[in-house]
Coordinates of C-alpha atoms in Angstrom, one line a residue:
M1 CA 30.8 44.8 138.9
K2 CA 28.7 42.1 141.6
L3 CA 26.2 39.8 139.2
I4 CA 22.9 40.4 142.0
G5 CA 20.8 39.0 139.1
K6 CA 19.7 38.3 135.7
R7 CA 16.9 36.2 133.5
I8 CA 18.0 36.3 129.8
E9 CA 15.1 34.8 127.6
K10 CA 15.4 33.2 124.0
D11 CA 14.5 35.5 122.0
G12 CA 17.6 38.1 123.9
S13 CA 15.2 40.2 125.6
G14 CA 15.5 39.7 129.5
H15 CA 17.0 41.5 132.4
V16 CA 20.4 41.9 134.3
T17 CA 20.9 43.3 137.4
V18 CA 24.5 44.8 139.1
R19 CA 26.5 46.6 141.4
P20 CA 29.5 48.9 140.2
E21 CA 31.6 49.5 142.0
D22 CA 35.0 51.2 140.6
D23 CA 35.6 53.4 137.2
E24 CA 36.4 50.3 135.4
D25 CA 32.5 49.3 136.2
M26 CA 31.9 52.4 135.5
W27 CA 32.9 52.2 131.9
H28 CA 31.3 48.5 131.5
L29 CA 27.7 50.0 132.5
Y30 CA 28.4 52.5 129.4
N31 CA 29.5 50.2 126.7
L32 CA 26.4 47.6 128.1
I33 CA 23.8 50.5 128.3
Q34 CA 22.4 50.8 124.2
E35 CA 20.7 54.1 123.3
V36 CA 17.9 55.2 120.7
G37 CA 18.6 53.3 118.1
L38 CA 18.1 56.2 116.1
R39 CA 19.2 59.5 115.3
V40 CA 18.6 62.4 112.9
A41 CA 19.6 65.7 112.4
L42 CA 17.1 67.7 112.2
D43 CA 16.3 71.0 109.9
R44 CA 13.2 72.5 109.1
E45 CA 13.2 70.2 105.9
H46 CA 12.9 67.8 109.0
E47 CA 9.6 68.6 110.2
L48 CA 7.9 65.8 109.7
I49 CA 10.4 63.3 111.4
R50 CA 9.9 65.7 114.2
H51 CA 6.8 64.5 115.0
L52 CA 7.2 61.1 114.4
I53 CA 9.6 61.0 116.1
R54 CA 7.8 62.4 119.0
L55 CA 4.5 60.5 117.5
L56 CA 6.5 56.8 118.5
R57 CA 8.7 58.3 121.0
L58 CA 11.7 56.0 120.2
Q59 CA 13.8 54.6 122.6
G60 CA 16.7 52.5 124.3
D61 CA 17.3 49.8 127.4
R62 CA 14.9 50.7 130.0
V63 CA 17.1 51.6 133.1
R64 CA 16.5 51.3 137.4
A65 CA 18.7 52.6 140.0
A66 CA 18.8 55.0 142.8
G67 CA 18.3 59.1 141.7
I68 CA 17.7 62.4 143.5
R69 CA 14.8 64.0 142.4
R70 CA 13.5 67.7 143.3
V71 CA 10.0 67.7 144.3
Q72 CA 6.8 70.4 144.8
N73 CA 4.4 70.1 146.7
V74 CA 1.5 72.4 147.0
S75 CA -0.6 73.2 150.3
A76 CA -3.9 74.3 150.6
T77 CA -2.8 77.8 151.5
G78 CA -1.0 77.9 147.7
S79 CA 2.6 77.8 149.4
V80 CA 5.0 75.4 147.7
D81 CA 7.6 72.9 149.5
S82 CA 10.1 72.3 147.8
R83 CA 12.5 69.2 148.5
R84 CA 14.9 66.7 147.1
I85 CA 14.3 63.0 147.7
R86 CA 15.8 59.6 146.8
L87 CA 14.4 57.2 144.6
H88 CA 14.4 54.2 142.6
L89 CA 13.5 55.6 139.1
T90 CA 12.8 53.5 136.0
L91 CA 13.8 55.5 132.8
A92 CA 13.5 54.7 128.6
V93 CA 17.3 55.7 127.9
T94 CA 17.3 58.0 124.9
R95 CA 20.9 59.0 126.1
V96 CA 23.7 58.0 128.0
N97 CA 26.7 60.0 128.6
W98 CA 30.6 58.9 129.6
S99 CA 32.7 61.4 132.2
P100 CA 36.4 60.1 132.7
S101 CA 37.6 60.5 136.3
T102 CA 39.8 64.2 136.9
A103 CA 43.5 63.5 137.0
P104 CA 44.4 64.3 141.0
G105 CA 46.9 66.7 142.1
A106 CA 49.9 66.1 144.0
E107 CA 47.9 66.9 147.0
S108 CA 44.7 65.8 146.8
G109 CA 44.3 61.4 147.2
A110 CA 43.8 59.1 150.3
A111 CA 46.8 58.7 152.7
P112 CA 50.0 57.7 151.6
S113 CA 50.0 54.8 154.4
A114 CA 47.1 53.1 152.8
P115 CA 48.4 52.6 149.3
N116 CA 46.5 49.6 148.8
N117 CA 42.8 50.1 148.9
A118 CA 40.6 50.4 146.7
P119 CA 40.4 52.7 144.9
A120 CA 36.9 54.6 145.1
A121 CA 34.1 55.8 141.0
N122 CA 35.3 59.2 140.1
A123 CA 34.0 58.9 136.8
T124 CA 30.5 58.7 135.8
V125 CA 27.8 57.9 133.9
E126 CA 24.8 59.5 133.2
V127 CA 21.7 58.4 132.1
T128 CA 19.1 60.3 130.2
G129 CA 14.7 59.5 129.3
R130 CA 11.7 59.0 129.6
V131 CA 10.4 57.2 132.6
A132 CA 9.0 54.2 131.9
E133 CA 7.2 53.2 135.7
E134 CA 4.4 55.0 137.4
N135 CA 5.8 56.5 140.5
Q136 CA 3.9 58.7 143.0
H137 CA 5.8 62.0 142.5
V138 CA 7.5 61.5 139.3
K139 CA 5.1 62.2 136.1
L140 CA 5.0 58.9 134.0
G141 CA 6.8 60.2 130.7
A142 CA 8.5 62.9 132.4
F143 CA 12.2 63.6 132.1
H144 CA 15.2 63.0 134.0
T145 CA 18.5 62.1 134.1
L146 CA 20.0 60.0 136.5
E147 CA 23.8 60.1 137.6
I148 CA 24.8 55.8 138.5
E149 CA 26.2 55.8 142.0
A150 CA 29.0 53.4 142.2
N151 CA 28.5 50.3 144.4
K152 CA 24.3 50.9 144.7
D153 CA 22.4 48.1 142.3
V154 CA 21.5 49.2 139.0
R155 CA 18.6 46.8 136.6
I156 CA 19.3 47.4 133.0
E157 CA 16.3 45.4 130.7
K158 CA 16.6 44.6 126.7
D159 CA 13.5 44.3 124.2
A160 CA 14.1 41.2 121.9
G161 CA 17.9 40.8 120.3
G162 CA 19.6 43.0 123.3
W163 CA 21.4 40.6 125.0
D164 CA 23.8 39.5 122.3
S165 CA 26.9 38.4 122.2
I166 CA 29.5 41.1 122.9
A167 CA 26.6 42.0 125.4
L168 CA 26.7 39.2 127.6
S169 CA 30.4 38.8 127.2
R170 CA 31.5 41.8 128.4
V171 CA 28.8 40.9 131.3
E172 CA 30.6 38.2 132.6
E173 CA 34.0 40.0 131.5
S174 CA 33.2 42.5 134.4
C175 CA 32.1 40.4 137.1
V176 CA 35.0 38.0 137.4
P177 CA 36.2 38.6 140.6
G178 CA 39.0 39.1 142.3
R179 CA 39.6 41.4 138.8
G180 CA 41.6 44.8 139.2
A181 CA 44.3 46.9 137.8
E182 CA 47.7 44.4 136.8
V183 CA 50.2 46.6 135.5
A184 CA 50.4 49.9 137.3
A185 CA 53.3 52.2 134.6
I186 CA 55.7 55.2 135.2
V187 CA 56.0 57.2 132.5
C188 CA 58.7 60.2 133.4
G189 CA 61.3 62.8 132.5
E190 CA 63.8 64.6 134.7
G191 CA 61.1 66.8 136.3
T192 CA 57.8 64.9 135.2
A193 CA 55.9 61.9 135.6
T194 CA 52.9 60.5 134.8
F195 CA 51.1 57.9 137.2
C196 CA 49.1 54.9 135.7
L197 CA 46.7 52.1 136.3
L198 CA 45.8 49.1 133.5
S199 CA 43.3 47.0 134.0
E200 CA 41.6 45.8 131.1
H201 CA 40.0 47.0 130.0
M202 CA 41.1 50.9 130.4
T203 CA 43.7 53.0 131.0
V204 CA 43.4 55.0 133.7
V205 CA 46.2 57.8 134.7
L206 CA 46.1 59.4 138.1
Q207 CA 48.3 62.3 138.6
R208 CA 50.5 64.2 136.1
L209 CA 53.3 65.5 138.4
E210 CA 55.4 67.9 137.3
V211 CA 58.4 69.6 140.0
P212 CA 60.8 72.7 137.8
I213 CA 64.0 71.9 137.5
P214 CA 67.3 74.4 137.3
R215 CA 69.3 73.8 134.3
K216 CA 72.8 72.5 135.3
I217 CA 75.1 74.9 134.8
S218 CA 78.8 73.8 134.9
T219 CA 79.6 77.1 137.8
T220 CA 77.7 75.7 140.2
S221 CA 74.7 72.6 140.2
S222 CA 73.6 73.1 143.5
A223 CA 70.1 74.1 142.2
H224 CA 69.9 71.3 139.7
E225 CA 70.6 68.3 142.0
K226 CA 68.3 70.5 144.9
G227 CA 65.1 70.7 141.7
L228 CA 66.0 67.5 141.2
A229 CA 66.0 65.8 145.0
R230 CA 62.7 67.5 144.8
F231 CA 61.7 65.4 142.1
Y232 CA 62.5 62.6 143.4
Q233 CA 60.8 63.6 147.2
S234 CA 57.0 64.9 144.9
L235 CA 57.2 61.6 143.0
Y236 CA 57.8 58.4 145.9
A237 CA 55.5 60.6 147.7
S238 CA 52.8 60.3 144.2
F239 CA 54.2 57.0 144.2
L240 CA 52.8 55.7 147.7
R241 CA 49.5 56.9 147.6
H242 CA 48.3 56.0 144.3
V243 CA 50.3 52.6 143.2
P244 CA 48.5 49.5 144.9
Y245 CA 52.5 48.0 144.5
S246 CA 51.2 45.1 147.4
S247 CA 47.8 44.2 145.6
P248 CA 48.1 40.2 145.0
S249 CA 46.0 41.4 140.8
L250 CA 49.2 44.0 140.2
R251 CA 51.4 42.0 138.5
A252 CA 54.5 44.2 136.7
I253 CA 55.2 48.3 138.1
V254 CA 56.6 49.3 134.7
I255 CA 58.9 52.7 135.1
A256 CA 59.8 54.3 131.4
S257 CA 61.2 57.4 130.5
P258 CA 64.4 58.7 127.5
G259 CA 68.2 57.9 129.0
W260 CA 68.2 57.2 132.8
V261 CA 66.3 58.3 134.4
R262 CA 64.0 55.3 135.4
D263 CA 67.4 53.9 136.9
A264 CA 67.2 56.9 138.7
V265 CA 63.8 56.9 140.1
F266 CA 64.0 53.2 140.9
D267 CA 67.0 53.4 142.7
F268 CA 65.4 56.5 144.5
I269 CA 61.7 54.3 145.6
M270 CA 64.2 51.7 147.3
A271 CA 67.2 53.1 149.0
E272 CA 63.7 55.3 150.5
A273 CA 61.7 52.2 151.1
S274 CA 65.2 50.8 152.6
R275 CA 65.4 53.8 155.0
T276 CA 61.7 53.7 156.3
S277 CA 61.5 49.8 156.1
N278 CA 58.6 49.8 153.6
K279 CA 58.5 46.0 153.9
P280 CA 55.0 45.6 151.6
L281 CA 57.1 47.3 149.0
L282 CA 60.9 45.9 149.5
A283 CA 58.8 43.5 148.9
A284 CA 57.2 43.9 145.8
R285 CA 60.8 44.8 144.4
N286 CA 60.6 41.9 141.8
K287 CA 57.3 43.5 139.9
F288 CA 59.6 46.4 139.4
I289 CA 60.9 46.4 135.1
K290 CA 63.1 48.8 133.1
V291 CA 61.4 50.2 129.7
H292 CA 63.1 52.7 127.5
V293 CA 60.7 54.7 125.7
N294 CA 61.2 57.7 123.2
S295 CA 58.9 60.1 124.6
P296 CA 58.5 60.7 128.2
H297 CA 54.6 61.5 127.4
V298 CA 51.5 58.8 128.2
H299 CA 51.3 57.9 124.6
S300 CA 54.6 55.9 125.0
L301 CA 53.0 53.7 127.1
V302 CA 51.6 51.8 124.0
E303 CA 55.6 51.2 123.3
A304 CA 56.4 50.0 126.6
L305 CA 54.2 48.1 126.1
K306 CA 55.7 46.3 123.4
S307 CA 59.2 45.4 124.9
P308 CA 60.6 41.7 125.5
E309 CA 60.6 42.7 129.1
I310 CA 57.3 43.3 129.2
V311 CA 55.6 40.7 127.0
A312 CA 57.6 38.2 129.0
Q313 CA 55.7 38.6 131.4
M314 CA 52.3 40.0 130.4
K315 CA 51.5 37.6 127.0
E316 CA 48.5 36.2 128.6
T317 CA 47.2 39.2 129.3
K318 CA 44.1 41.0 127.1
F319 CA 45.3 44.4 126.3
A320 CA 49.7 43.1 125.8
R321 CA 47.8 40.8 123.8
E322 CA 45.8 43.4 122.1
G323 CA 49.3 46.1 121.4
M324 CA 51.2 42.6 120.1
M325 CA 48.2 42.2 117.2
L326 CA 48.0 45.6 116.4
D327 CA 51.6 45.7 116.5
R328 CA 51.6 42.6 114.2
F329 CA 48.6 44.2 111.9
F330 CA 50.4 47.6 111.2
K331 CA 54.1 45.7 110.2
M332 CA 51.8 43.4 107.2
L333 CA 50.5 46.0 106.8
A334 CA 53.1 48.3 105.1
T335 CA 55.4 44.1 104.1
D336 CA 51.9 42.1 102.9
E337 CA 48.7 44.4 102.5
M338 CA 47.1 41.7 100.7
R339 CA 47.0 40.0 104.2
A340 CA 45.7 43.3 106.2
W341 CA 42.4 44.5 105.8
Y342 CA 39.8 47.3 107.5
G343 CA 37.4 48.9 107.4
P344 CA 33.5 48.4 107.3
D345 CA 32.9 46.8 104.8
H346 CA 36.0 45.5 103.8
V347 CA 35.9 43.6 106.4
A348 CA 33.0 41.9 106.1
L349 CA 34.1 40.9 102.5
A350 CA 36.5 38.9 104.0
A351 CA 34.4 37.4 106.9
D352 CA 32.1 36.6 104.5
R353 CA 34.9 34.2 102.3
G354 CA 36.4 33.5 106.2
A355 CA 40.1 34.4 105.0
I356 CA 40.2 36.1 108.9
G357 CA 43.2 34.7 111.2
T358 CA 42.3 37.9 113.9
L359 CA 39.3 40.2 114.3
L360 CA 40.4 43.0 116.2
I361 CA 37.2 45.4 116.5
S362 CA 36.9 48.5 118.7
D363 CA 34.0 48.3 121.2
E364 CA 33.4 51.7 120.4
L365 CA 31.1 50.6 117.1
F366 CA 28.8 48.3 119.8
R367 CA 28.1 51.9 120.5
S368 CA 26.4 52.6 118.3
S369 CA 22.9 53.9 118.3
D370 CA 21.8 52.1 114.8
A371 CA 20.7 48.8 115.7
A372 CA 21.4 47.1 112.3
Q373 CA 24.7 48.5 112.4
R374 CA 25.7 46.5 116.2
K375 CA 23.7 43.4 114.5
K376 CA 26.6 43.9 111.1
F377 CA 29.6 44.1 113.8
V378 CA 28.3 41.0 116.1
G379 CA 27.5 39.4 113.0
I380 CA 31.0 39.9 111.8
V381 CA 32.4 39.0 115.4
E382 CA 30.2 35.8 115.4
D383 CA 31.0 34.4 111.6
V384 CA 34.5 34.9 112.0
K385 CA 34.3 33.0 115.4
Q386 CA 32.2 29.7 113.7
K387 CA 35.2 29.7 111.4
G388 CA 38.5 28.8 113.5
G389 CA 39.3 33.1 113.8
E390 CA 40.6 34.7 116.8
V391 CA 38.3 38.0 118.0
L392 CA 40.0 40.3 120.2
I393 CA 37.3 43.6 120.8
F394 CA 39.4 46.6 121.7
S395 CA 39.2 48.9 125.0
S396 CA 39.1 52.3 122.9
M397 CA 40.2 53.2 127.3
H398 CA 43.2 52.2 126.0
E399 CA 45.7 54.1 123.9
S400 CA 45.9 50.3 121.2
G401 CA 42.1 51.2 120.6
Q402 CA 42.2 55.2 120.4
Q403 CA 45.1 53.5 117.3
L404 CA 42.4 51.0 116.4
N405 CA 39.6 54.4 115.8
Q406 CA 41.7 56.4 113.4
L407 CA 42.0 53.0 111.5
T408 CA 38.1 53.2 111.3
G409 CA 38.3 51.1 114.7
I410 CA 38.1 47.5 112.8
A411 CA 41.7 45.5 110.8
A412 CA 41.0 42.5 109.6
I413 CA 44.4 40.2 109.8
L414 CA 44.1 37.2 106.8
T415 CA 45.1 34.2 106.5
F416 CA 45.5 33.8 103.4
P417 CA 46.4 36.6 100.7
L418 CA 43.3 39.0 98.6
D419 CA 43.7 41.4 96.6
V420 CA 40.6 44.4 97.3
E421 CA 40.2 45.2 93.8
V422 CA 39.7 42.0 93.0
V423 CA 36.8 40.8 95.6
E424 CA 35.6 44.1 95.1
A425 CA 34.9 43.5 91.3
E426 CA 33.2 39.4 92.2
E427 CA 30.9 41.3 94.2
K428 CA 29.5 43.2 91.7
E429 CA 29.7 40.9 89.1
A430 CA 27.4 38.6 92.0
K431 CA 25.1 42.0 92.2
E432 CA 24.3 43.0 88.7
E433 CA 23.9 38.9 88.3
E434 CA 21.9 38.7 90.7
E435 CA 20.0 41.3 89.4
R436 CA 19.8 40.1 85.7
K437 CA 18.3 37.4 87.2
K438 CA 15.2 40.0 88.6
A439 CA 14.6 41.1 85.9
E440 CA 14.7 38.6 83.8
E441 CA 11.7 37.0 86.5
N442 CA 9.5 39.6 87.4
G443 CA 9.0 39.6 82.6
A444 CA 8.7 36.1 82.6
T445 CA 5.5 36.2 84.8
E446 CA 4.0 39.9 83.1

C-alpha cells in the first residue's frame, strides 16, 4: 500500500490517504475503517432507542473514494434518463464489509509463463454510509455503498482519539516498501494439494487441487500410476501459475504432507524444471523446505510452521514468531497455569500488576464497533509496552490468529506466577473498601 498523504493532530484526529494494491492492503483498510460506535439490538422494546439513533445519526469514520452511482434525470417532457456515472463520494461510515478472495480453479489464473507478477486484489471491502459532503449528483445524507478499488486513492478521516497507536502502527506496517508474501506453502496428500501464500497479516488460499487416483491393485498398477502422473502434472502447472518462486521477498517454499508425498512432489518439480530448462525455478531450489504434517489439510500450516526447519529459517518473520509464542502459551497453560492467563478481564488484571511478559492479542478485538471496548484494548497494549513487555498482534487471517480467537482473542504469558482467585479476591476487597470510604464521606457531608 502506498501512503499518499497524512495529517494527524495532537488529539488523534486527522486524515490519511492511501492507495491499496493487493488483498493484504484491502485487509488493512478493513481494519482501519471504523463503523458506527454503538450497536443495539432493535425490537419492539427499543423504539425509543431507535428514534434516538435516528436523531443522533451516529456514524463512524469518514471515507472518501471513487465509486459508481446510478443517476436519473427527468427532462421537461417528463421522460426519465438513467445512467451510471463515476464520481468521488465522502461517506460517514455505518458499516464495513470484508469479502476474501475465492480460490480459483485449476484452469483459471495467469499464464504459467508469468508466475512472478504481483497478485491482483481479488478481496473486496465495501463501505456503507451516508453522503457527508455536498455533491451535485447525490443528496446530502443519502445512503451509498462504496466498493474500494485497487490502485485508487482512499481517504480515511477520524475524529479525536480515532488515530490511536494501533491504527497508526497498522498504517506504518502496511506502507513498508517491498512487502509481499514471505512463504509459499503446498499442503498435499495423495491426489490433493492446497496452494497458499503467507505474508505478515494474511494466509491466502490460492487453489485447492483434487485429482482422483485409482487404488493400487496387486495385479496391475498402471491405472494407479497414470492417476499419479496426472496429479503431478496438474500440481506442477498450478505451482507455476500461483507460486512467485523467483520473487526476492519470498523466503521459503514449504511442501508439507503426511508420509512421503512431499518428497515425490519436490522431485517431480525439480525434474520438470530441468527438463524444461526453467532456470529461475532451478535457482530457487534452496528455498524449498520439506516438512512432515499429520493431515493434508490447510490447518496443518500451523503445525508446519512450528517445525525446526521452518523456525530456523523464518524466526525473524512476524507470523512465525506468533506461532511459536502461541505454542509456548498452550504448553505453559498445561504445565504452569499461573503464568498463562487469558480473557479480557483477567489479562487486564495482570497488566495492572505489571506481570505481563508477552501479550497475545487478536486484531479482531480492535475492530469492535464499541469505542470504549477498543480504547480498553489499546490501553492494555500501551500499558504492556510501557512496562517493557512484548506485544504480538495476531492477524485473524492466519491460522494462529483463528486459534487465539477461539481463546477469547487475548492471552498473556506472565513473567511471574499469579493466582487468579487471589487476584480477584484482592480486587473485590479493594472495591468494597472504596465503596465503604465513599459511603463514609457521604455520611460525613450529610
